[in-house]
XYZ file of C-alpha atoms in Angstrom:
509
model
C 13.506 -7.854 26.578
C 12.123 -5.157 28.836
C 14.425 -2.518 30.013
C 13.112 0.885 30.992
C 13.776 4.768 32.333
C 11.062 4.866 34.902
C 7.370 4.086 34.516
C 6.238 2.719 31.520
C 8.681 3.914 29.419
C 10.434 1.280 26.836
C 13.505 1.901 25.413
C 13.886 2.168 21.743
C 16.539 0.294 21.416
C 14.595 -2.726 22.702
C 12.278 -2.557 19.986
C 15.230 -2.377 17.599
C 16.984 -5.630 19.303
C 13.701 -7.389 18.522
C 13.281 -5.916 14.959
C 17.020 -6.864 14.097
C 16.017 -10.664 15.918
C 13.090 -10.665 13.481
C 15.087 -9.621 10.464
C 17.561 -12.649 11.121
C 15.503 -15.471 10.548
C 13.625 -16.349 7.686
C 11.409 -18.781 9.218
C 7.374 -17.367 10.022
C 7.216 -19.054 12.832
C 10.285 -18.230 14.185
C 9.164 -14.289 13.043
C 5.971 -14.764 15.082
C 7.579 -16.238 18.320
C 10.054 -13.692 18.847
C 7.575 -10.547 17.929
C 5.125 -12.746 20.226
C 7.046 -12.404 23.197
C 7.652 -8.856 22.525
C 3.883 -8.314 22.337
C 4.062 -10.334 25.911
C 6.201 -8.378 27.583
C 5.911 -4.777 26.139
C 4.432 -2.267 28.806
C 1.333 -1.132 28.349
C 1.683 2.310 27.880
C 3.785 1.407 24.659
C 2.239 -1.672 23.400
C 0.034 0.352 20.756
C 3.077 2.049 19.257
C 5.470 -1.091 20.021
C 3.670 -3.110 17.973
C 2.963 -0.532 15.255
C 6.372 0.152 14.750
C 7.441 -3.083 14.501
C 4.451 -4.099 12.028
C 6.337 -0.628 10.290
C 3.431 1.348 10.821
C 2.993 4.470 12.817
C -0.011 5.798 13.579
C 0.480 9.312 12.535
C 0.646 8.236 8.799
C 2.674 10.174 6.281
C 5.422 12.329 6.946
C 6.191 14.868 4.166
C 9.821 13.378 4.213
C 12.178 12.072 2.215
C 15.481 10.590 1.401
C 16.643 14.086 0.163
C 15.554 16.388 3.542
C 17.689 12.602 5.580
C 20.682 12.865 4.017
C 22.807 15.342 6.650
C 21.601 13.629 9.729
C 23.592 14.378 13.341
C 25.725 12.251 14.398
C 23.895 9.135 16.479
C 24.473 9.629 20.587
C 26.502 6.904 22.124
C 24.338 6.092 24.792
C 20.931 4.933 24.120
C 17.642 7.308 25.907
C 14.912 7.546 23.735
C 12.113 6.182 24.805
C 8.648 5.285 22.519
C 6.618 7.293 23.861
C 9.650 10.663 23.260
C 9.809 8.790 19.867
C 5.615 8.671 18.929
C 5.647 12.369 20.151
C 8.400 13.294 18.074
C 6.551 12.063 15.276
C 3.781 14.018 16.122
C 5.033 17.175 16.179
C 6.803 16.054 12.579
C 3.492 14.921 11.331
C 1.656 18.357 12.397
C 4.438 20.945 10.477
C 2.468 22.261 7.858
C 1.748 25.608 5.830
C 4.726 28.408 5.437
C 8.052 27.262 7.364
C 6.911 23.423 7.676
C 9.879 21.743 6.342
C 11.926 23.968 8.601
C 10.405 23.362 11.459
C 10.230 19.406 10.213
C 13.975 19.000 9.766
C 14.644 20.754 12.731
C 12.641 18.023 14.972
C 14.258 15.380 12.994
C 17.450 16.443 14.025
C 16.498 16.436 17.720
C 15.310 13.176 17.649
C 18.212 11.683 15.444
C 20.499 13.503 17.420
C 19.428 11.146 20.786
C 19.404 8.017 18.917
C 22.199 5.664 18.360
C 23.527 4.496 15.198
C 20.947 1.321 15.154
C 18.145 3.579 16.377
C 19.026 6.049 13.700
C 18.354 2.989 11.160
C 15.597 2.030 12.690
C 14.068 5.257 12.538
C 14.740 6.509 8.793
C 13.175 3.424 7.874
C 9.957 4.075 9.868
C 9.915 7.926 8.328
C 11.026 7.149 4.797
C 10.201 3.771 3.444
C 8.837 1.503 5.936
C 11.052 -1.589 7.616
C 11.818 -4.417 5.745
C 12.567 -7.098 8.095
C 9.880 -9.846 7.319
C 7.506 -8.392 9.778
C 3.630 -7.057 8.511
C 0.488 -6.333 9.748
C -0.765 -10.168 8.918
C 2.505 -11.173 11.117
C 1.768 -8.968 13.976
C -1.806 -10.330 13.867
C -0.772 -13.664 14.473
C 2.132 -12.817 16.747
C -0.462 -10.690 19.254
C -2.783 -13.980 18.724
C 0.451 -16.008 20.098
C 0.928 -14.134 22.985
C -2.483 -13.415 23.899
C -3.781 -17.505 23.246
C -6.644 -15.788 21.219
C -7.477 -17.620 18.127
C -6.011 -15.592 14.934
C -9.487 -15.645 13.460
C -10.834 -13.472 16.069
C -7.829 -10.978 16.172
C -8.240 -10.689 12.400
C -11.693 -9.870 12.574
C -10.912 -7.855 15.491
C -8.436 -5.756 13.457
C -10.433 -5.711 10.059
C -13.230 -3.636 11.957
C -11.327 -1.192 13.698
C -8.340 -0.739 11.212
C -5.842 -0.157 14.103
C -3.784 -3.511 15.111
C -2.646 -1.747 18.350
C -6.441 -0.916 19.720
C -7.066 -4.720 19.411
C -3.454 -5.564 20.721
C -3.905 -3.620 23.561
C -7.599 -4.937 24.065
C -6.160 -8.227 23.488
C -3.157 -8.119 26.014
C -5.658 -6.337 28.447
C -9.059 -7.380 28.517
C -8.954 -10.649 26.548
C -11.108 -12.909 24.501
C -14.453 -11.204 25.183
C -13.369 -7.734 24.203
C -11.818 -8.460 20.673
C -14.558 -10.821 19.832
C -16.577 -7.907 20.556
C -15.269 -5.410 17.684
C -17.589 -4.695 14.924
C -18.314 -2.642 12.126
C -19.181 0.952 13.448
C -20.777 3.549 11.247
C -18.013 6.341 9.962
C -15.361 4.267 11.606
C -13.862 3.045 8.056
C -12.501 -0.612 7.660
C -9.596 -1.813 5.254
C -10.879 -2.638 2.126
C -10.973 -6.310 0.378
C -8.156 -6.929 -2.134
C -7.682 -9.643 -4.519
C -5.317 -11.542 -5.700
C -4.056 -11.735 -9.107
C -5.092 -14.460 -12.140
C -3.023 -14.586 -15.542
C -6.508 -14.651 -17.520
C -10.055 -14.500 -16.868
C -10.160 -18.621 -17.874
C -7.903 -19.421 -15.226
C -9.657 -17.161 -12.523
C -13.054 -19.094 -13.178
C -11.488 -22.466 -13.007
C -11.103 -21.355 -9.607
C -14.018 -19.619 -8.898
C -16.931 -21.178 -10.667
C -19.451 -19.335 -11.466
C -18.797 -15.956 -10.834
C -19.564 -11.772 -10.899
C -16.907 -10.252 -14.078
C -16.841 -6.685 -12.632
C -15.590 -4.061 -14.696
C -12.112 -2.870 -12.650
C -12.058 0.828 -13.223
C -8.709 2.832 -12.891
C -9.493 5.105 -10.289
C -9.604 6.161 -5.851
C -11.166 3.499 -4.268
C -13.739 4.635 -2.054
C -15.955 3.444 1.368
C -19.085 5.670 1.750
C -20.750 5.439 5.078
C -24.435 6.787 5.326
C -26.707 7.206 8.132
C -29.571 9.809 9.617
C -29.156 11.936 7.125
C -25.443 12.108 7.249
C -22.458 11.061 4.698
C -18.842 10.895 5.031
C -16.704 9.319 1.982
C -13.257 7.440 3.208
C -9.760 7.057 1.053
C -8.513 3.165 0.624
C -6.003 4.063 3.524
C -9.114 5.057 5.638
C -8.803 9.500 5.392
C -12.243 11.263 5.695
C -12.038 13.135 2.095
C -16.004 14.104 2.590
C -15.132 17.786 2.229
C -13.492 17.361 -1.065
C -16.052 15.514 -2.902
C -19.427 17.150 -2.814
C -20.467 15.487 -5.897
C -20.176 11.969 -4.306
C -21.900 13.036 -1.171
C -25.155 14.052 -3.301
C -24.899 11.046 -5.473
C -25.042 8.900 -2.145
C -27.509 10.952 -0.635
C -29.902 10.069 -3.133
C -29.429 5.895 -2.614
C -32.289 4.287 -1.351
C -31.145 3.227 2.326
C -31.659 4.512 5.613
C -27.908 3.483 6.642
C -25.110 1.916 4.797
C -21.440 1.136 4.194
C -20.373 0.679 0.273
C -17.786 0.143 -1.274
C -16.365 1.498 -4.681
C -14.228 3.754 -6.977
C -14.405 7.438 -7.758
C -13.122 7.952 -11.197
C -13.081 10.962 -13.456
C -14.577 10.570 -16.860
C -14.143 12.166 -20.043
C -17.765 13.886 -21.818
C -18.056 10.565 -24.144
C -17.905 8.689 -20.484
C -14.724 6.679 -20.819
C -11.947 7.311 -18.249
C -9.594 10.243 -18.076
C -6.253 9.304 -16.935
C -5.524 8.319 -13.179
C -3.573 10.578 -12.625
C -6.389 13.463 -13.583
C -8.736 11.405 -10.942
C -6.008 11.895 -8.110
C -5.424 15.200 -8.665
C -9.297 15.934 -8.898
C -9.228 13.692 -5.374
C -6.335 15.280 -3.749
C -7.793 18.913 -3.838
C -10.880 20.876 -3.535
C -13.744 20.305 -5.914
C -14.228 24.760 -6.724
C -10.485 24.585 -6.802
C -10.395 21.913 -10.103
C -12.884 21.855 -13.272
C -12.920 18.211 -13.350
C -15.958 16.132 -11.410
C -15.866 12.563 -9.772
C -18.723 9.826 -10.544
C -18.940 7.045 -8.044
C -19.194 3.576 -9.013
C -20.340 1.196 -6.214
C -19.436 -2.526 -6.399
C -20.104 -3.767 -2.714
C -22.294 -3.176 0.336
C -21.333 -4.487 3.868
C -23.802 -2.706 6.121
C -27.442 -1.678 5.279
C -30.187 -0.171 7.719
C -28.921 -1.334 10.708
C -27.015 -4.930 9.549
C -23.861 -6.148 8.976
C -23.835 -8.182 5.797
C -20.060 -8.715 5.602
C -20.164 -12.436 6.187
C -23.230 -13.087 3.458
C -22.000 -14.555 0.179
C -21.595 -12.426 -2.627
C -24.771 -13.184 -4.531
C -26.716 -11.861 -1.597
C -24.633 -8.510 -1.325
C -25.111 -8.207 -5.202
C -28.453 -8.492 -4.801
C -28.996 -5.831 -1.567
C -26.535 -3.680 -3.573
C -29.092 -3.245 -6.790
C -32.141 -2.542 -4.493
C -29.539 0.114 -2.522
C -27.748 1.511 -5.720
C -29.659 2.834 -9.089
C -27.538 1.330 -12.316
C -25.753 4.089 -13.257
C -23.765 4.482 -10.512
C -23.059 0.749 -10.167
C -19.939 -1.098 -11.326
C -21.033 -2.345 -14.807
C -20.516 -6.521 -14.129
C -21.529 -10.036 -16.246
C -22.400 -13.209 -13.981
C -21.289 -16.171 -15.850
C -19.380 -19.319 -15.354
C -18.579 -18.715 -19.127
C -14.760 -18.081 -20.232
C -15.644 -17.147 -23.884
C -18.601 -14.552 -22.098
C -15.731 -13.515 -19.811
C -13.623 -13.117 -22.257
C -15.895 -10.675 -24.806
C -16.371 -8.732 -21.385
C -12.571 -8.258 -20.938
C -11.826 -7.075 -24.381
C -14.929 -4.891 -24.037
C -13.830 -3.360 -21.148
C -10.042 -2.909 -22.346
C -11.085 -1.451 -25.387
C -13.424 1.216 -23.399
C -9.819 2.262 -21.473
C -10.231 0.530 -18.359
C -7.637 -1.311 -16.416
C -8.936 -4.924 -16.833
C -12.092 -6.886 -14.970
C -12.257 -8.142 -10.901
C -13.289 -12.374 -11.373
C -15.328 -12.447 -7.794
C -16.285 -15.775 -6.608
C -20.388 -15.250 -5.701
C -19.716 -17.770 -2.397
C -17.437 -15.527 -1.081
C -17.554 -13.295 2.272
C -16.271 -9.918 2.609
C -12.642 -10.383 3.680
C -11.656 -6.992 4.979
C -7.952 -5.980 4.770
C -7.104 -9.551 3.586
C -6.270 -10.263 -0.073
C -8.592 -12.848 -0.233
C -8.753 -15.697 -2.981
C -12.622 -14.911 -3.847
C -11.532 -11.825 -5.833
C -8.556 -12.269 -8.797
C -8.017 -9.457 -10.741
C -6.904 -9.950 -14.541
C -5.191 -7.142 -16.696
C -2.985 -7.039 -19.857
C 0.309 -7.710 -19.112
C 2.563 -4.520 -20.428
C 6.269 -4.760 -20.117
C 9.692 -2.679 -20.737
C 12.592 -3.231 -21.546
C 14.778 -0.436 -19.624
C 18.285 0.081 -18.551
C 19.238 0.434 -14.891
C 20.869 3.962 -14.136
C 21.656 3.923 -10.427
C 20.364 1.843 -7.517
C 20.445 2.444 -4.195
C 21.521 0.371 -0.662
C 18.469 -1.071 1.049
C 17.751 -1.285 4.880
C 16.111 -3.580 7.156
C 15.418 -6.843 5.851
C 17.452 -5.639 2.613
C 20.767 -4.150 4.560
C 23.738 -4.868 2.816
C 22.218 -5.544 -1.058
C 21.786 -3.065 -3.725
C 17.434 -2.638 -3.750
C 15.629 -0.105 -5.235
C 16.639 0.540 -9.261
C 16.442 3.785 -11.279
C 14.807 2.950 -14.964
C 16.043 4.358 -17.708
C 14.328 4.630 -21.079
C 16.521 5.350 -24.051
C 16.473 9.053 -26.271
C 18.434 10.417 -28.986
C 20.779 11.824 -26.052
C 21.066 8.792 -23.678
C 18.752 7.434 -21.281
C 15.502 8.998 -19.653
C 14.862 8.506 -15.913
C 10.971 7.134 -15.654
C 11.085 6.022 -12.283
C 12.035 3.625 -9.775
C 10.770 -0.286 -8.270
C 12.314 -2.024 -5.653
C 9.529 -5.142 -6.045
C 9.828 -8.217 -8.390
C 13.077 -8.893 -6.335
C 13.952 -12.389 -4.626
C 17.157 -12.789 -2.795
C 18.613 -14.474 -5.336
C 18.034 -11.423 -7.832
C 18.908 -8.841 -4.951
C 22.347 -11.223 -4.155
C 22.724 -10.781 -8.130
C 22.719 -7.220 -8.434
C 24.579 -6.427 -6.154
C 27.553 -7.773 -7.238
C 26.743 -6.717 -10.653
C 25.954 -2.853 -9.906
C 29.180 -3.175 -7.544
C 31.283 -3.569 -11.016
C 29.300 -1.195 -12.490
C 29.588 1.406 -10.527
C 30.751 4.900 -11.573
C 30.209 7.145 -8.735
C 28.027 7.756 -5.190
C 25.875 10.140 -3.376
C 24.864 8.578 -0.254
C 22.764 5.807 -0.640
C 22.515 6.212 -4.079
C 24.916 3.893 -6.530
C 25.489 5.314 -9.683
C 26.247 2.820 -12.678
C 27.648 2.796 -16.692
C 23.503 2.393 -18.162
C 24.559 -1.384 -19.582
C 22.344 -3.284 -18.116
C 18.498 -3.998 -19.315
C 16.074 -5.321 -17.331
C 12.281 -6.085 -18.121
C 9.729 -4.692 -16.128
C 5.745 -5.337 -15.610
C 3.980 -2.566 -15.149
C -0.225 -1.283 -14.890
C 0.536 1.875 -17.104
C 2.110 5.048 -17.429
C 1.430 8.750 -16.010
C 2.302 12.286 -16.914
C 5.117 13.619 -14.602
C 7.413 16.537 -13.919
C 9.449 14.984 -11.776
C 10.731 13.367 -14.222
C 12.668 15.000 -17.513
C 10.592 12.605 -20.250
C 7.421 13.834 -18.590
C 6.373 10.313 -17.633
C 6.631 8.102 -15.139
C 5.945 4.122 -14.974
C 2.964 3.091 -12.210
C 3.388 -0.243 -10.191
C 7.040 -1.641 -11.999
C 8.395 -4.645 -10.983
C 11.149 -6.720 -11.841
C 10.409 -9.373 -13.772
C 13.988 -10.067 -15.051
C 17.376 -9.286 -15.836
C 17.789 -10.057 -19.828
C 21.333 -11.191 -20.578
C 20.506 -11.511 -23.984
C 19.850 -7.260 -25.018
C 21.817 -4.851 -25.472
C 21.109 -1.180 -24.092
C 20.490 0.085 -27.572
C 17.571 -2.368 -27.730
C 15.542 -1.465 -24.944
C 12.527 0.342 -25.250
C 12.496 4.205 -26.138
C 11.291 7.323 -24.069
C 8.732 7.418 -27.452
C 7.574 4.385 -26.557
C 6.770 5.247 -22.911
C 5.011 7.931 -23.846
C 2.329 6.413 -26.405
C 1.113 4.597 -23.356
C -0.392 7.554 -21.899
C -3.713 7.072 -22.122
C-alpha cells in the first residue's frame, strides 16, 4: 500500500486505492481486512487522518460547503502529489474561513487543492467535503478493522473510542502503545462522549416483549444535550460533542443548582410554549444555534441519564441504579417525565398521553441495561407514529462512493393547484435493488441535466416515512419534510393522487 514523498508523508491516492478496494466488496469481513491492513501499514504521522477519512470523517467537522459552491471545479492534475497531511491542512484553512469574504476565500482553497488532485482524488475529496463516502466503511468498521490490525480485542477499542470520541487518538494509541494504553481510556470530565442511541420498535408491545420490565421515557422533540459539572464549573455539549455553554445560560443555572459535587448527564433541551407543551423543533434549534439576548425564546433541560457522579463512573451500572442516582442528582421538574412497567396496556395510555401532549413518541429502556456510548444499543427502542406521504419524484441526482453509477438522492414533490412543490430531499430507505430500479426508471424519465442533478417528467409517486414536518424558506411551500425515507415505489397511484402541499402543511405542529 505505502508509497510516499519523503518522511511520513502518504499519498492520497493510496488512501483512495484502499477506499475504492473497500467499496468493491460487499462482504464485512472482507471490508475489515483490507481497511485492517491499511491501518497496519499507514505511517504514523497520517494514521489519525488516514483512518478518519476513510471511516468518512474529518476531524475539522463541517465545512460551510456545498454541491452548489463544487460545481466549477479545475480540472484534476495528471500526476498524483497530494499528500494527507497538504490535504488535512487544506481542510483547515477551509474549515477556519469565516465572517465577511469567507466563501471567497473558501472556494478559492478548494480550488488549490482540487486543482493538485487527480480525477479519483477529486472524487474522493467532494465526497469527504459534501456528503460523506459511501463505500461500506463507518466508524463501527474502522473500530474493528484498527482491532484487526492491532490484535486488540474490539471490546476494548470500542470502549476505548466511546470515551474519547476520536477513533484516530485510540488508533494511533492502539498502533503505538498497545493494549495497556486503550484499555486505559476513560471518561474525563468536559471531554464529551457520543451519546447512547436506540434502536427502533414498531409499538411499545413489541419493545417490552423484548425488554421486560422496563423505564417508558417520554422522548421529547428537541437538542440532545451532555452537561458536565464539576468545582463549581459547567459546560453543556451538542449530540456531535460542540461546547454550546456560552449560548445557553439558562441551562447552566438550572444545572448549577443539581445536587452533586461532579457529574455527567445526559438529556434534551427543548423550547416550550407558556401552557408547557413543545414549540416546534425547529424554534428549539434556532433558540440553540444562536445567542440566548439575541432570541426571546428560553431552553428547559430535561435530564434522562447520569454516567458520572462525584468522582465515579456509573456507565456500566444497570439502568435501575442510574435511575435511581439520577432522582437524588436531579429535582422532578427538570427530569424526563417516565412510567416503569412491564405493562403494554400502562405503556400504551403513556404513549397516547404523550402524543397527545405534542411530543415525538416514548424511549422503551430495558432497566438491565449499561450505558452503551456511541453504539445503538438494543436496551433502548424508540416507538413513534408512523406518518407517511405519498409524493412525486422531481429530479434525482448521481451518487458517489459506494453509490457511483446509480441515480441516489430524490427531490419530493408535493402536489398544488400549479404543479408540484419541492419539500425536500432523502437518499435513505434505499437497497440496491431499489437504487438498480430507479435508475433505469429516472433514466427514461429524464427531461433535462445540471450536473449531477437528473431532472424528470413528475410521474412517479413514491411513499415516504417521515418524523414530521418544519417551516422552511428554502423551500417555495414553506415546509420541508424531517428524516424521509423511502419506503416504496407505488405502481399502483397516479401523480394526481399523491398527497397535497395542504396536506404537508397541517403537519406543522
Amino acid at each position: 500500500m505505502v508509497a510516499t514523498t519523503g518522511e511520513n508523508r502518504l499519498l492520497l491516492r493510496e488512501l483512495v486505492s484502499v477506499s475504492n478496494r473497500v467499496a468493491a466488496v460487499s462482504a464485512r469481513t472482507e471490508k475489515i481486512r483490507i481497511l485492517g491492513e491499511a491501518v497496519a501499514l499507514l505511517e504514523p504521522a497520517e494514521l489519525a487522518i488516514g483512518v478518519g477519512y476513510l471511516a468518512g470523517v474529518v476531524p475539522q467537522g463541517s465545512f460551510g460547503v456545498g454541491y452548489a459552491s463544487l460545481r466549477s471545479l479545475p480540472e484534476p492534475s495528471t500526476a498524483p502529489s497530494l499528500t494527507l497531511g497538504l490535504v488535512d491542512a487544506s481542510f483547515t484553512n477551509i474549515a477556519a474561513s469565516t465572517g465577511p469574504g469567507s466563501a471567497t476565500k473558501r472556494r478559492q482553497e478548494i480550488d488549490r487543492l482540487f486543482a493538485l488532485a487527480t480525477a479519483d482524488e477529486q472524487e474522493f475529496l467532494l465526497a469527504l467535503l459534501v456528503e460523506g463516502l459511501r463505500q461500506g466503511a463507518n466508524e463501527s468498521l474502522m473500530m474493528d478493522a484498527v482491532a484487526r490490525a492491532t490484535g486488540i480485542p474490539i471490546r476494548i477499542v470500542r470502549r476505548a473510542v466511546m470515551f474519547s470520541g476520536d477513533l484516530g487518538e485510540v488508533a494511533v494509541a492502539a498502533r503505538e502503545k498497545g493494549r495497556n494504553a486503550v484499555a486505559g481510556f476513560g471518561l474525563r470530565l468536559f471531554r464529551p462522549i457520543q451519546p447512547m442511541l436506540a434502536k427502533t420498535a414498531a409499538s411499545v408491545a413489541s419493545a417490552l416483549d423484548k425488554t421486560g420490565n422496563a423505564a417508558v421515557d417520554r422522548k421529547l422533540d428537541g437538542a440532545r444535550i451532555q452537561v458536565h459539572i464539576s468545582g463549581g464549573e459547567t459546560r453543556v455539549y451538542t449530540r456531535s460533542l460542540n461546547d454550546v455553554t456560552d449560548r445557553v445560560p439558562e441551562i447552566v443555572a438550572a444545572a448549577r443548582a443539581l445536587h452533586a459535587g461532579s457529574a455527567v448527564l445526559d438529556g434534551e433541551a427543548i423550547a416550550l410554549r407558556a401552557a408547557g407543551s413543545p414549540a416546534p423543533f425547529q424554534v428549539t434549534m434556532a433558540r440553540f444555534g444562536s445567542e440566548a439576548e439575541a432570541h426571546p425564546v428560553s431552553l428547559t433541560p430535561f435530564f434522562f441519564d447520569v454516567l458520572h457522579h462525584d468522582g465515579t463512573d456509573v456507565l456500566d451500572l444497570d439502568l435501575s441504579a442510574r435511575l435511581e442516582l439520577l432522582g437524588d442528582i436531579v429535582p422532578n421538574e427538570f427530569r424526563v417525565p417516565r412510567v416503569v412497567t412491564s405493562d403494554p396496556d400502562t405503556a400504551q395510555r403513556f404513549f397516547d398521553e404523550t402524543i397527545a401532549a405534542g411530543h415525538e413518541g416514548v424511549m422503551v429502556k430495558s432497566l438491565e441495561t449499561p450505558y452503551e456510548a456511541g453504539r445503538r444499543g438494543s436496551g433502548w427502542l424508540k416507538v413513534k407514529p408512523v406518518r407517511t406521504l405519498d409524493l412525486v419524484v422531481l429530479a434525482v441526482e448521481w451518487g458517489s462512493g459506494r453509490r457511483k453509477g446509480w441515480l441516489s438522492n430524490i427531490h419530493l414533490g408535493a402536489r398544488s393547484a400549479d404543479g408540484f412543490v419541492m419539500v425536500g430531499k432523502t437518499f435513505k430507505g434505499m437497497t440496491d435493488a431499489i437504487l438498480e430500479w430507479q435508475t433505469k426508471r429516472f433514466l427514461e424519465l429524464e427531461t433535462r441535466r445540471d450536473g449531477h442533478v437528473v431532472y424528470v417528467r413528475p410521474e412517479q409517486v413514491v411513499e415516504v416515512a417521515l418524523d414530521g414536518v418544519q417551516r422552511s424558506s428554502r423551500y417555495p411551500g414553506g415546509v420541508a419534510l424531517r428524516f424521509a425515507r423511502v419506503r416504496g415505489y407505488r405502481e399502483d397511484k397516479t401523480p394526481d393522487e399523491t398527497d397535497t402541499i395542504e396536506t404537508v402543511q397541517a403537519m406543522l405542529t
